[in-house]
XYZ file of N, CA and C in Angstrom:
420
model
N 0.955 -1.346 -0.154
C 0.250 0.022 0.046
C 0.527 1.429 0.011
N 2.410 1.200 0.671
C 2.923 1.971 0.557
C 3.352 2.604 -1.062
N 3.625 1.989 -1.873
C 4.013 2.424 -3.107
C 2.906 2.915 -3.872
N 1.466 2.798 -3.566
C 0.789 2.975 -4.168
C -0.080 4.623 -3.541
N 0.209 4.811 -2.367
C 0.067 6.356 -1.596
C 1.122 7.086 -2.205
N 2.143 6.520 -2.497
C 3.568 7.406 -2.750
C 3.338 8.005 -4.383
N 3.040 7.069 -4.915
C 2.778 7.247 -6.377
C 1.259 8.331 -6.579
N 0.742 8.102 -5.654
C -0.827 9.128 -5.150
C -0.202 10.468 -4.917
N 0.805 10.395 -4.039
C 1.419 11.566 -3.417
C 2.379 12.284 -4.957
N 2.901 11.406 -5.574
C 3.712 12.324 -6.581
C 2.839 13.154 -7.630
N 1.643 12.507 -7.618
C 0.300 12.987 -8.872
C -0.124 14.145 -8.460
N -0.510 13.907 -6.994
C -1.203 15.209 -6.288
C 0.066 16.242 -6.284
N 0.565 16.019 -6.147
C 2.274 17.403 -6.032
C 2.241 18.086 -7.050
N 2.229 17.187 -8.061
C 1.959 17.779 -9.509
C 0.361 19.029 -9.657
N -0.435 17.683 -9.230
C -1.536 18.641 -9.616
C -1.762 20.128 -8.803
N -1.292 19.979 -7.665
C -1.024 21.397 -7.015
C -0.149 22.615 -7.543
N 0.866 21.719 -7.920
C 1.624 22.916 -8.555
C 0.814 23.607 -9.890
N 0.340 22.722 -10.870
C -0.175 23.299 -11.850
C -1.336 24.153 -11.418
N -1.929 23.663 -10.256
C -3.270 24.830 -9.730
C -2.476 25.905 -9.311
N -1.554 26.201 -8.562
C -0.964 27.373 -8.071
C -0.195 28.012 -9.295
N 0.141 27.483 -10.349
C 0.727 28.117 -11.508
C -0.738 28.936 -12.401
N -1.744 27.974 -12.657
C -3.208 29.145 -13.134
C -3.127 29.966 -12.551
N -3.264 30.152 -11.083
C -3.459 31.558 -9.932
C -2.624 32.378 -10.519
N -1.137 32.166 -10.431
C -0.232 32.982 -10.450
C -0.240 33.604 -12.317
N -0.762 32.727 -13.363
C -0.733 33.316 -14.525
C -2.050 34.254 -14.645
N -2.898 34.383 -14.236
C -4.180 35.020 -13.786
C -3.560 36.458 -13.129
N -2.831 36.427 -12.152
C -2.114 37.431 -11.464
C -1.274 38.410 -12.512
N -0.407 37.708 -13.060
C 0.441 37.959 -14.055
C -0.334 39.085 -15.302
N -1.357 37.988 -15.581
C -2.067 38.813 -16.648
C -2.590 39.916 -16.125
N -3.419 40.246 -15.002
C -3.793 41.427 -14.881
C -3.116 42.479 -14.621
N -1.718 41.857 -14.114
C -0.426 43.283 -14.024
C -0.202 43.393 -15.324
N -0.072 42.232 -16.519
C 0.730 42.802 -17.410
C -0.237 43.778 -18.391
N -1.649 43.439 -18.411
C -2.348 44.206 -19.073
C -2.818 45.731 -18.298
N -2.638 46.097 -16.964
C -2.499 47.052 -16.114
C -1.536 48.047 -16.930
N 0.243 47.336 -16.900
C 1.045 47.615 -17.280
C 1.039 48.438 -18.744
N 0.256 47.578 -19.521
C -0.270 47.885 -21.233
C -1.057 49.004 -21.082
N -1.703 49.229 -20.072
C -2.317 50.508 -20.018
C -1.956 51.816 -19.596
N -0.555 51.644 -19.054
C 0.009 52.560 -18.418
C 0.696 53.190 -19.268
N 1.274 52.397 -20.232
C 1.518 53.178 -21.737
C 0.724 54.093 -22.010
N 1.141 55.177 -22.019
C 0.083 56.345 -22.833
C 0.538 56.797 -24.440
N 0.037 55.579 -24.837
C 0.062 55.500 -26.355
C -1.050 54.967 -27.135
N -2.092 54.999 -26.515
C -3.290 54.622 -27.134
C -4.030 55.294 -28.288
N -3.347 56.054 -29.099
C -3.977 56.662 -30.206
C -4.486 55.984 -31.013
N -5.713 56.442 -31.799
C -6.363 55.628 -32.693
C -5.933 54.703 -33.844
N -5.647 53.689 -33.929
C -4.943 52.903 -34.907
C -3.607 52.959 -34.524
N -3.234 53.384 -33.316
C -1.796 52.458 -32.760
C -2.138 51.049 -32.681
N -0.645 50.466 -33.000
C -0.602 49.065 -32.991
C -0.647 48.812 -31.399
N -0.399 49.087 -30.286
C -0.392 48.976 -28.895
C -1.730 48.878 -28.391
N -2.825 49.400 -29.223
C -4.090 49.363 -28.742
C -4.435 47.886 -28.562
N -3.671 47.132 -29.459
C -3.767 45.457 -29.230
C -3.681 44.696 -28.385
N -2.423 45.535 -27.819
C -1.905 44.654 -26.756
C -2.537 44.349 -25.895
N -3.209 45.029 -24.929
C -4.190 44.192 -24.035
C -5.014 43.319 -24.346
N -5.408 42.869 -25.433
C -6.067 41.990 -26.140
C -5.621 40.608 -26.315
N -4.297 41.428 -26.855
C -2.973 39.811 -26.826
C -2.991 39.412 -25.651
N -2.464 40.142 -24.293
C -2.179 39.844 -23.488
C -3.510 38.743 -22.569
N -4.347 39.302 -22.807
C -5.723 38.425 -22.348
C -5.711 37.157 -22.780
N -5.949 37.168 -24.089
C -5.861 35.677 -24.910
C -5.030 35.118 -24.674
N -3.422 35.428 -24.761
C -2.592 34.886 -24.426
C -2.369 33.980 -23.151
N -2.840 35.100 -22.112
C -3.055 34.102 -20.605
C -4.253 33.615 -20.348
N -5.320 33.608 -21.439
C -6.622 32.907 -21.249
C -5.994 30.972 -21.966
N -5.192 31.330 -22.764
C -4.890 30.125 -23.615
C -3.623 29.692 -22.659
N -2.897 30.022 -21.729
C -1.833 29.844 -20.898
C -2.786 29.099 -19.917
N -3.332 29.812 -18.996
C -4.581 29.339 -18.082
C -5.215 27.937 -17.928
N -5.681 27.917 -19.692
C -6.413 26.568 -20.106
C -5.202 25.650 -20.122
N -4.046 25.895 -20.383
C -3.040 24.874 -20.257
C -3.080 24.174 -19.198
N -3.030 25.161 -18.239
C -2.312 24.433 -16.937
C -3.785 23.826 -16.742
N -4.782 24.419 -16.535
C -6.042 23.104 -16.284
C -6.351 22.004 -16.854
N -5.924 22.368 -18.769
C -5.700 20.956 -19.409
C -5.098 19.767 -18.896
N -3.385 20.232 -18.317
C -2.577 19.421 -17.960
C -3.064 18.717 -16.560
N -3.548 20.061 -15.729
C -4.574 19.065 -13.731
C -5.406 18.381 -14.527
N -6.439 18.389 -15.556
C -7.064 17.370 -15.675
C -6.414 16.106 -16.313
N -5.812 16.295 -16.789
C -4.908 14.929 -17.232
C -4.453 14.273 -15.950
N -3.811 14.880 -15.215
C -3.248 14.488 -14.127
C -4.242 13.813 -12.957
N -5.502 14.502 -13.267
C -6.436 13.987 -12.202
C -7.290 12.776 -12.770
N -7.455 12.486 -14.012
C -7.128 11.335 -14.770
C -6.633 10.246 -14.117
N -5.355 10.601 -14.651
C -3.991 9.655 -14.029
C -4.539 9.277 -12.538
N -4.630 10.177 -11.410
C -4.648 10.054 -10.353
C -6.111 9.095 -10.438
N -7.351 9.042 -10.843
C -8.018 8.173 -10.490
C -7.575 6.685 -11.029
N -7.108 7.010 -12.233
C -6.467 5.342 -12.707
C -5.731 4.839 -11.627
N -4.972 5.482 -10.851
C -3.746 5.136 -10.147
C -4.563 4.607 -9.171
N -5.470 5.236 -8.608
C -6.541 5.127 -7.270
C -7.219 3.669 -7.356
N -7.429 3.439 -8.771
C -8.330 2.083 -9.028
C -7.214 1.138 -9.379
N -5.670 1.044 -8.844
C -5.104 -0.114 -9.516
C -4.922 -0.901 -8.497
N -4.526 -2.369 -8.455
C -4.198 -2.884 -7.219
C -2.853 -2.495 -6.852
N -2.349 -2.895 -5.936
C -0.752 -2.518 -5.591
C 0.486 -2.999 -6.061
N 0.041 -4.073 -6.664
C 0.823 -4.840 -7.776
C 1.187 -4.079 -9.207
N 0.448 -3.385 -9.328
C 0.353 -2.697 -10.732
C 0.762 -1.153 -10.731
N 1.354 -0.880 -9.291
C 2.061 0.248 -9.595
C 2.988 0.489 -9.815
N 3.340 1.425 -10.794
C 4.701 1.632 -12.050
C 5.646 2.796 -11.739
N 4.760 3.780 -11.047
C 5.148 5.149 -10.548
C 5.037 6.206 -11.923
N 4.257 5.376 -13.070
C 4.464 6.193 -14.148
C 3.881 7.422 -14.533
N 4.121 8.501 -14.323
C 3.734 10.020 -15.020
C 3.102 10.400 -16.472
N 3.016 9.350 -16.690
C 2.427 9.156 -18.406
C 0.960 9.558 -18.395
N 0.874 10.637 -19.049
C -0.646 11.450 -19.097
C -1.047 11.408 -20.589
N -0.178 10.434 -21.484
C -1.144 9.917 -23.013
C -1.915 9.804 -23.010
N -2.357 8.970 -22.130
C -3.760 8.006 -22.338
C -5.125 8.653 -21.849
N -5.021 9.981 -21.054
C -5.598 10.581 -20.256
C -6.091 12.234 -20.858
N -5.744 12.501 -22.149
C -6.117 13.817 -22.530
C -7.737 14.290 -22.856
N -8.040 14.986 -22.290
C -9.321 15.661 -22.582
C -9.175 16.317 -24.139
N -10.198 16.924 -24.251
C -10.370 17.697 -25.593
C -10.046 19.248 -24.721
N -8.822 19.572 -25.614
C -8.161 21.278 -25.404
C -9.522 22.517 -25.288
N -10.286 22.284 -26.945
C -10.920 22.981 -26.717
C -11.975 23.197 -25.876
N -12.894 22.154 -25.191
C -13.654 22.051 -24.070
C -12.812 22.672 -22.702
N -11.633 22.584 -22.312
C -11.183 23.102 -21.304
C -11.258 24.208 -21.555
N -11.066 25.099 -22.622
C -10.287 26.435 -23.110
C -11.963 27.175 -22.796
N -12.955 26.606 -23.127
C -14.121 27.136 -22.923
C -14.880 27.059 -21.849
N -14.553 26.713 -20.755
C -14.996 26.421 -19.349
C -15.524 27.348 -19.051
N -16.743 27.416 -18.039
C -17.803 28.617 -17.495
C -16.695 29.658 -16.733
N -15.746 29.006 -16.084
C -15.085 29.669 -15.139
C -14.244 30.492 -15.396
N -13.689 30.260 -16.895
C -12.558 31.438 -17.564
C -13.640 32.136 -18.070
N -14.692 32.171 -18.402
C -15.882 33.024 -19.270
C -15.901 34.112 -17.959
N -16.208 33.851 -16.713
C -16.500 34.981 -15.911
C -15.278 35.822 -15.576
N -14.198 35.246 -15.746
C -12.866 36.075 -15.847
C -12.206 36.777 -16.638
N -12.106 36.246 -17.952
C -11.526 36.390 -19.141
C -12.508 37.260 -20.274
N -13.687 36.760 -20.376
C -15.021 38.327 -21.118
C -15.101 39.167 -19.705
N -15.115 39.481 -18.957
C -15.255 40.575 -18.694
C -13.923 41.389 -18.750
N -12.929 40.803 -18.423
C -11.602 41.610 -18.894
C -11.653 42.323 -20.224
N -12.047 41.309 -21.267
C -12.073 41.486 -22.934
C -13.228 42.903 -22.551
N -14.347 42.408 -22.131
C -15.433 43.975 -22.280
C -14.363 44.818 -21.405
N -14.181 44.482 -20.767
C -13.134 46.143 -19.727
C -12.351 46.951 -20.263
N -11.427 46.066 -21.360
C -10.341 46.844 -21.967
C -11.123 47.155 -23.235
N -11.988 46.712 -23.834
C -12.747 47.522 -25.012
C -13.067 48.797 -24.152
N -13.917 48.835 -23.147
C -14.580 49.866 -22.374
C -13.394 51.004 -22.163
N -12.328 50.333 -22.065
C -11.311 51.558 -21.565
C -10.810 52.165 -22.703
N -10.439 51.714 -23.834
C -9.818 51.623 -24.875
C -10.682 52.750 -25.798
N -11.901 52.472 -25.810
C -12.728 52.735 -26.781
C -13.932 54.447 -26.127
N -14.062 54.143 -24.680
C -14.905 55.443 -24.224
C -14.326 55.710 -23.273
N -13.040 55.317 -22.194
C -12.227 55.849 -21.528
C -11.677 57.146 -22.030
N -10.196 57.123 -21.212
C -9.592 58.299 -21.997
C -9.573 59.448 -21.752
N -9.746 60.132 -23.091
C -10.405 61.306 -23.086
C -11.868 61.679 -22.701
N -12.653 60.794 -22.265
C -14.291 61.218 -21.708
C -13.871 61.078 -20.536
N -13.024 60.368 -19.835
C -13.025 60.584 -18.457
C -12.562 62.066 -17.871
N -11.902 62.504 -18.531
C -11.799 64.106 -18.268
C -12.908 65.050 -18.139
N -13.803 65.060 -19.188
C -15.250 65.667 -19.036
C -15.926 65.124 -17.592
N -15.847 64.318 -16.904
C -16.489 63.722 -15.574
C -15.805 64.316 -14.652
N -14.597 64.545 -14.728
C -14.002 65.282 -13.365
C -13.671 66.752 -13.989
N -14.266 67.390 -14.325
C -13.697 68.729 -14.942
C -12.509 69.101 -15.374
N -11.576 68.020 -16.051
C -10.469 67.911 -16.862
C -9.368 67.977 -15.902
N -9.905 67.395 -14.803
C -8.576 67.436 -13.250
C -7.802 66.269 -13.656
N -7.966 64.933 -14.750
C -7.083 63.905 -14.968
C -5.704 64.690 -15.752
């Protein structure tokens, strides 16, 4: 039973690391999008206007990749948990446990984080900026 528990512990450690990397990627995504807005060059037609969109989509795909791998390792965990003690080989091979990446990419909890971010960026680019000064009496 010790070999099976040790193998499950190895897999659980990988799952925990992937989960923390997913959380960190969201934090970095928010930070870099905010940094992109600190560049005061969002003129009409400027290439840098697309940078926040590119960052959000890039971090959405990266976050989805971490969740994809986490799902693969959770499937491996279930497979190892169902094995007998004599069948434990300490394999970390996830080739047989692949979910559909597009399904992972379009999971609902990503929609609640990244879609509002895209809407917020659109709002700030097209409606923010100069119009914000009108509401504050030109104090910005």
